[in-house]
Coordinates of C-alpha atoms in Angstrom, one line a residue:
M116 CA 0.0 -0.1 0.2
I117 CA 2.9 2.5 1.0
P118 CA 4.8 1.7 -2.0
L119 CA 1.4 2.2 -4.4
Y120 CA 1.1 5.6 -2.5
Y121 CA 4.4 6.8 -3.1
A122 CA 4.0 6.0 -6.7
Y123 CA 0.9 8.0 -7.0
V124 CA 2.3 10.8 -5.8
A125 CA 5.3 10.7 -8.1
F126 CA 3.1 10.1 -10.9
S127 CA 0.8 12.5 -10.6
N128 CA 3.2 15.4 -9.6
L129 CA 5.3 14.3 -12.9
S130 CA 2.4 15.9 -14.6
M131 CA 3.9 19.4 -15.8
V132 CA 0.8 21.7 -16.6
S133 CA 0.2 23.0 -13.0
T134 CA 4.0 24.1 -13.0
V135 CA 3.3 26.4 -16.1
M136 CA -0.2 27.1 -16.2
G137 CA 0.1 30.7 -15.6
L138 CA 2.9 30.9 -18.4
Y139 CA 0.8 28.9 -20.8
L140 CA -2.3 31.0 -20.5
E141 CA 0.0 34.4 -20.6
H142 CA 1.3 32.7 -24.0
V143 CA -2.5 32.2 -25.6
G144 CA -3.3 35.7 -24.9
F145 CA -4.7 36.5 -21.1
S146 CA -3.4 39.3 -19.3
L147 CA -2.2 38.9 -15.9
A148 CA -5.5 40.5 -14.7
G149 CA -7.4 37.9 -16.8
I150 CA -4.9 35.1 -15.5
G151 CA -6.1 36.0 -12.0
V152 CA -9.8 35.8 -13.0
L153 CA -9.4 32.3 -14.2
F154 CA -7.3 31.4 -11.3
G155 CA -9.9 32.9 -8.9
A156 CA -12.8 30.9 -10.8
L157 CA -10.9 27.7 -10.2
Q158 CA -10.7 28.5 -6.5
L159 CA -14.4 29.5 -6.1
G160 CA -15.4 26.3 -8.2
K161 CA -12.8 24.4 -5.6
T162 CA -14.8 26.5 -2.9
L163 CA -18.5 25.2 -4.2
L164 CA -17.5 21.8 -4.5
E165 CA -15.5 20.6 -1.8
V166 CA -17.7 19.8 1.0
P167 CA -20.0 17.6 -1.5
T168 CA -16.8 15.8 -3.1
G169 CA -15.3 15.2 0.3
F170 CA -18.8 13.8 1.6
V171 CA -19.0 11.8 -1.4
A172 CA -15.3 10.4 -0.6
D173 CA -16.4 9.3 2.9
R174 CA -19.5 7.9 1.8
F175 CA -18.5 5.7 -1.3
G176 CA -14.7 5.4 -0.7
S177 CA -11.5 7.5 -1.4
R178 CA -10.4 5.1 -4.2
A179 CA -13.3 5.6 -6.5
S180 CA -13.1 9.4 -5.6
L181 CA -9.4 9.3 -6.9
I182 CA -10.5 7.3 -9.9
A183 CA -13.0 10.4 -10.9
A184 CA -10.5 13.0 -10.0
V185 CA -7.6 11.5 -12.3
A186 CA -9.8 11.2 -15.3
L187 CA -11.4 14.5 -15.2
E188 CA -8.3 16.3 -14.6
M189 CA -6.9 14.3 -17.8
A190 CA -9.8 15.5 -19.3
G191 CA -9.4 19.5 -18.5
Y192 CA -6.1 19.2 -19.8
L193 CA -7.0 17.7 -23.0
L194 CA -9.9 20.7 -23.3
M195 CA -7.2 23.7 -22.1
L196 CA -5.3 22.7 -24.9
V197 CA -7.5 23.4 -27.6
T198 CA -9.8 26.3 -25.8
R199 CA -9.4 30.1 -26.3
G200 CA -11.2 32.7 -25.0
L201 CA -12.2 33.6 -21.3
P202 CA -15.7 32.1 -21.2
A203 CA -14.4 28.9 -22.4
M204 CA -11.5 28.7 -20.5
L205 CA -13.9 29.3 -17.1
G206 CA -15.7 26.3 -18.2
V207 CA -12.1 24.3 -18.5
M208 CA -11.5 25.7 -14.9
A209 CA -14.9 24.3 -13.7
I210 CA -14.0 20.8 -14.6
L211 CA -10.1 21.0 -12.9
A212 CA -12.1 22.4 -9.9
A213 CA -14.1 19.2 -9.7
A214 CA -10.9 17.0 -10.3
Y215 CA -8.8 18.7 -7.7
T216 CA -11.9 18.8 -4.8
L217 CA -12.4 14.6 -5.7
T218 CA -8.7 14.6 -5.1
T219 CA -8.4 16.2 -1.5
G220 CA -7.5 14.4 1.1
C221 CA -8.2 11.0 -0.5
A222 CA -5.0 9.5 -1.0
T223 CA -4.2 10.7 2.8
A224 CA -6.9 9.1 4.0
I225 CA -6.5 5.5 2.1
V226 CA -2.8 5.8 3.9
A227 CA -4.0 7.1 6.9
D228 CA -6.7 4.8 7.7
H229 CA -4.3 2.0 6.8
L230 CA -1.7 2.9 9.3
I231 CA -4.1 3.6 12.3
A232 CA -6.0 0.4 11.6
R233 CA -3.1 -1.5 12.0
G234 CA -2.2 0.5 15.3
R235 CA 0.9 2.2 13.3
E236 CA -0.2 5.6 13.5
G237 CA 3.5 6.7 14.7
E238 CA 4.8 6.1 11.1
L239 CA 2.2 8.9 9.7
T240 CA 4.8 11.6 10.4
R241 CA 7.6 9.9 8.5
V242 CA 5.1 8.6 5.8
S243 CA 4.1 12.0 5.1
A244 CA 7.5 13.4 5.3
V245 CA 8.6 10.9 2.5
S246 CA 6.1 11.5 0.1
R247 CA 6.7 15.2 0.4
V248 CA 10.0 14.6 -0.9
V249 CA 8.8 12.6 -3.8
F250 CA 6.5 15.2 -4.2
Y251 CA 9.0 17.9 -4.4
C252 CA 11.5 16.1 -6.3
C253 CA 8.8 15.2 -9.0
Y254 CA 7.5 18.7 -9.2
G255 CA 10.9 20.2 -9.3
L256 CA 11.8 17.6 -12.2
S257 CA 8.2 18.6 -13.8
A258 CA 9.2 22.0 -13.4
L259 CA 12.7 21.6 -15.0
A260 CA 11.3 19.5 -18.2
A261 CA 8.1 22.0 -18.4
G262 CA 11.1 24.9 -18.9
L263 CA 13.0 23.1 -21.3
L264 CA 9.7 21.9 -23.2
A265 CA 7.9 25.1 -23.4
E266 CA 10.3 26.4 -25.8
V267 CA 9.8 23.4 -27.8
G268 CA 6.0 23.6 -27.6
Y269 CA 3.2 23.5 -25.0
R270 CA 1.7 20.6 -26.9
L271 CA 4.4 18.5 -25.7
V272 CA 3.9 19.6 -22.2
F273 CA 0.3 18.7 -22.0
A274 CA 0.8 15.3 -23.9
L275 CA 3.5 14.1 -21.4
S276 CA 1.4 15.2 -18.5
I277 CA -1.4 13.5 -19.4
A278 CA 0.9 10.2 -20.0
S279 CA 1.8 10.7 -16.1
L280 CA -1.6 11.2 -15.1
A281 CA -2.4 7.9 -16.7
G282 CA 0.2 6.2 -15.0
A283 CA -1.2 7.7 -11.3
L284 CA -4.7 6.4 -12.2
I285 CA -2.9 2.7 -12.4
C286 CA -1.6 3.1 -9.1
V287 CA -5.0 4.2 -7.8
L288 CA -6.6 1.2 -9.6
L289 CA -4.3 -1.1 -7.9
M290 CA -4.8 0.4 -4.0
R291 CA -7.1 -1.0 -1.6
D292 CA -9.3 1.4 0.5
D293 CA -9.8 -0.3 4.1
R294 CA -11.2 2.1 6.2
A295 CA -9.8 2.2 9.7
S296 CA -13.3 2.1 11.1
E297 CA -13.8 -1.1 9.6
R298 CA -13.8 -4.3 12.0
G299 CA -13.5 -7.8 11.0
G300 CA -14.6 -7.3 7.4
A301 CA -17.9 -5.7 8.0
P302 CA -18.6 -2.1 6.1
A303 CA -18.3 0.7 7.7
A304 CA -21.5 2.8 8.7
P305 CA -23.2 4.9 6.3
V306 CA -22.0 8.8 6.5
R307 CA -24.7 10.9 6.8
P308 CA -24.5 14.6 5.7
L309 CA -26.1 16.0 9.0
D310 CA -23.7 14.1 11.1
A311 CA -20.8 15.0 9.0
A312 CA -21.3 18.6 9.5
R313 CA -21.8 18.4 13.1
Y314 CA -18.5 16.5 13.5
V315 CA -16.7 19.1 11.8
A316 CA -18.0 22.3 13.4
G317 CA -17.3 20.7 16.8
C318 CA -14.2 19.7 16.1
R319 CA -11.4 22.3 17.4
P320 CA -8.6 20.4 15.8
V321 CA -10.2 20.5 12.5
L322 CA -11.1 24.1 13.1
C323 CA -7.7 25.2 14.2
Y324 CA -6.4 23.4 11.1
V325 CA -8.9 25.0 8.8
L326 CA -8.4 28.5 10.0
V327 CA -4.6 28.2 9.7
E328 CA -4.8 26.5 6.2
G329 CA -7.1 29.5 4.9
A330 CA -4.6 32.3 6.5
V331 CA -1.6 30.8 4.7
A332 CA -3.5 30.2 1.5
W333 CA -4.7 33.7 1.4
S334 CA -0.8 34.8 0.1
M335 CA 0.7 31.5 -0.5
V336 CA -1.6 30.4 -3.2
P337 CA -1.0 33.4 -5.3
V338 CA 2.5 33.8 -4.8
D339 CA 3.0 30.0 -5.5
D340 CA 0.8 30.4 -9.0
F341 CA 2.7 33.7 -10.2
Y342 CA 6.2 32.2 -8.9
N343 CA 7.1 31.5 -12.7
N344 CA 5.8 34.9 -13.7
Y345 CA 7.6 36.5 -10.9
L346 CA 10.9 35.2 -11.8
N347 CA 10.6 35.7 -16.0
G348 CA 8.7 39.1 -15.8
Y349 CA 9.9 40.8 -12.9
F350 CA 13.6 39.6 -12.2
G351 CA 13.8 39.0 -15.9
V352 CA 15.1 35.2 -15.6
P353 CA 14.7 33.0 -18.8
L354 CA 12.3 30.1 -19.1
P355 CA 14.8 27.5 -19.0
A356 CA 16.4 29.0 -16.1
V357 CA 13.1 29.5 -14.3
G358 CA 12.5 25.7 -14.6
A359 CA 15.9 24.9 -13.8
V360 CA 15.4 27.2 -10.5
V361 CA 12.0 25.6 -9.5
A362 CA 13.8 22.1 -10.0
A363 CA 16.7 22.8 -7.9
Q364 CA 15.2 24.4 -5.0
F365 CA 12.3 21.7 -5.0
A366 CA 14.9 19.2 -5.0
L367 CA 17.2 20.2 -2.1
T368 CA 14.4 21.6 0.0
S369 CA 12.4 18.6 -0.2
L370 CA 14.9 16.3 2.1
A371 CA 14.3 19.0 4.7
G372 CA 11.3 17.2 5.2
L373 CA 12.8 13.9 6.6
G374 CA 14.0 15.8 9.7
S375 CA 10.0 16.8 10.4
A376 CA 9.9 13.7 12.8
R377 CA 13.0 14.5 14.7
L378 CA 12.1 18.1 15.1
A379 CA 8.8 17.1 16.7
R380 CA 10.5 15.2 19.0
R381 CA 12.4 18.1 20.2
L382 CA 10.2 20.8 20.1
G383 CA 6.6 18.5 20.4
D384 CA 3.9 18.2 17.6
A385 CA 2.1 20.8 19.2
R386 CA 4.6 23.5 19.1
V387 CA 5.4 22.5 15.7
A388 CA 2.0 22.8 14.2
R389 CA 1.1 26.0 16.0
L390 CA 4.7 28.2 15.2
G391 CA 5.7 26.6 12.1
P392 CA 3.2 28.2 9.6
L393 CA 4.4 31.5 11.0
A394 CA 7.8 30.8 10.4
V395 CA 6.9 29.7 7.0
V396 CA 4.9 32.8 6.3
A397 CA 7.7 35.1 7.7
L398 CA 10.5 33.5 5.5
F399 CA 8.1 34.1 2.4
L400 CA 7.6 37.6 3.5
A401 CA 11.3 38.1 3.6
F402 CA 11.4 37.1 0.0
S403 CA 8.9 39.5 -1.3
L404 CA 10.8 42.1 0.5
C405 CA 14.2 41.2 -1.1
S406 CA 15.1 42.8 -4.3
E407 CA 18.0 40.6 -5.3
P408 CA 17.3 37.8 -7.5
R409 CA 19.6 35.0 -6.0
A410 CA 19.2 36.3 -2.4
A411 CA 15.0 36.1 -3.3
V412 CA 15.8 32.4 -4.5
A413 CA 17.5 31.5 -1.4
L414 CA 14.6 33.0 0.9
Y415 CA 12.0 30.9 -0.9
M416 CA 14.0 27.7 -0.7
A417 CA 14.1 28.6 2.8
G418 CA 10.5 28.7 3.0
L419 CA 9.9 25.9 1.1
A420 CA 12.3 24.0 3.6
A421 CA 10.0 25.3 6.3
V422 CA 7.0 23.9 4.7
C423 CA 8.5 20.2 4.2
L424 CA 9.6 20.3 7.7
V425 CA 6.0 21.5 9.6
N426 CA 3.7 20.1 7.3
P427 CA 4.3 16.6 7.9
V428 CA 3.8 17.1 11.6
R429 CA 0.8 19.3 11.0
T430 CA -1.1 16.0 9.3
K431 CA -0.2 13.4 11.6
V432 CA -1.8 15.6 14.5
L433 CA -4.8 16.4 12.5
N434 CA -5.3 12.8 10.9
V435 CA -4.6 10.9 14.8
A436 CA -7.5 13.4 16.3
L437 CA -9.5 12.6 13.3
D438 CA -12.8 10.4 13.4
P439 CA -12.0 8.2 10.4
R440 CA -15.8 8.3 9.2
Y441 CA -15.5 11.9 8.1
R442 CA -11.8 12.0 7.5
V443 CA -12.2 13.4 3.9
T444 CA -14.8 15.2 5.0
A445 CA -13.2 17.1 7.7
L446 CA -10.1 17.5 5.0
S447 CA -12.4 19.1 2.4
F448 CA -13.4 22.0 4.6
A449 CA -9.4 23.0 4.8
S450 CA -9.5 22.9 1.3
I451 CA -12.5 25.4 1.6
A452 CA -11.0 27.9 3.4
V453 CA -7.8 27.6 0.8
S454 CA -10.4 28.1 -2.1
L455 CA -12.5 30.5 -0.9
L456 CA -9.6 33.0 0.3
S457 CA -7.3 32.5 -2.9
A458 CA -10.6 33.3 -4.9
V459 CA -10.4 36.4 -3.7
S460 CA -6.7 36.9 -3.1
Q461 CA -5.9 35.6 -6.5
P462 CA -7.6 38.2 -8.6
L463 CA -6.6 40.7 -6.1
F464 CA -3.1 39.8 -6.3
G465 CA -3.5 39.7 -10.5
W466 CA -5.1 43.4 -10.1
L467 CA -2.7 44.7 -7.8
S468 CA 0.4 43.4 -10.0
D469 CA -1.1 44.7 -12.8
L470 CA -2.0 48.2 -11.1
L471 CA 1.0 49.0 -8.8
D472 CA 3.9 46.4 -8.6
M473 CA 4.2 42.5 -8.4
R474 CA 6.4 42.9 -5.3
L475 CA 4.1 45.1 -3.1
A476 CA 1.2 42.9 -3.8
M477 CA 3.3 39.9 -2.3
V478 CA 4.3 41.9 0.5
A479 CA 0.6 43.1 1.7
L480 CA -0.8 39.6 1.2
L481 CA 2.0 38.2 3.3
A482 CA 1.8 40.6 6.0
T483 CA -2.0 39.9 6.4
S484 CA -1.4 36.0 6.3
L485 CA 1.1 36.7 9.3
A486 CA -1.4 38.9 11.2
L487 CA -4.3 36.1 10.7
L488 CA -1.9 33.5 11.8
G489 CA -1.2 35.4 14.8
A490 CA -4.9 35.6 15.5
V491 CA -5.6 31.7 15.3
N492 CA -2.3 31.0 17.7
L493 CA -4.4 33.3 20.3
A494 CA -7.5 31.5 19.7
F495 CA -6.1 28.1 20.2
S496 CA -4.2 26.0 22.6
R497 CA -1.8 23.1 22.4
T498 CA -4.3 21.2 23.9
D499 CA -6.9 22.0 21.1
L500 CA -4.4 20.4 18.7
L501 CA -3.6 17.2 20.7
Q502 CA -7.3 16.6 21.3
K503 CA -8.4 12.7 20.6
E504 CA -12.0 12.2 19.3
A505 CA -13.7 9.3 20.8
R506 CA -14.0 6.4 18.8
S507 CA -17.5 5.0 18.3

């Protein structure tokens, strides 16, 4: 199961379209403001679909949800390749929104349920850290390849990405979805919508996780999505060099995640989960303030390394606290916070970048995220994070 999970992560992140989507949309004639509208529509679609698709995964199985997600993502990329004009491209974004929301939390839920059901929840931090190494290495490799292949033609980028997603689909088909709530081969009790909603609303670890994800996403989603445009358009880095920079920084910083379990042992899970996101956003704020390209890239790498150290611990803390019957639904609420806030911040970022300056737009959004994270830390204590829900 675990090797299949790593293979799924690898194939799904060798898909190159996401790394050059902003550049591709600019290539086919969209302005930065138009790209911001498209990305905002994508996030709005994710906001509307997150909870329904999360509930579907909890009700019918994470594996079935992943199969549908990968198929829709492949279809969306095919359509993006032949679509022109804002209205038609908005339709493509709706398809991709459905694909992304059907994916949310499903692979993580399959692995978490597999380990928790066997009393191996202590392995969650390590598995999450290794999967992030795989993610960043493959994402960096795809960025490097995309930077080079985009010079040849975007059609090749799309074709290879769809082939990679086909490999991810094969991995999903070979997985087993054994819910941690199953005992002795008996099926899990049916999930009811009202029960799931009540559970999420009353679970403080989930609420804290959701608020932190939203606060970080307010700035980091547009910063990530426009990062290639920032290097290329603001600093004047050539496209092949952009791909090389992204590949190198993802490959190097991903290894930092292997130290997440050691960091948690030294500082404690709750302290890492609470203070880690503040450190991440502070590093990216320093990146946005830096005017020298090499120093800026170094700060961006430090921010990515902090993400790799912190997120495996946060994933473990959340999954151990969750009732497995509502695992994907709960993770969907975190994605809703991300989608809802970034649906506003992405068009705002594009508009501010066109009107004023891309760096000033980054600074404004990252400073706001830092303030929001400080407020969340004041509202939630360590015991809120480490709370374990009673299993029925």
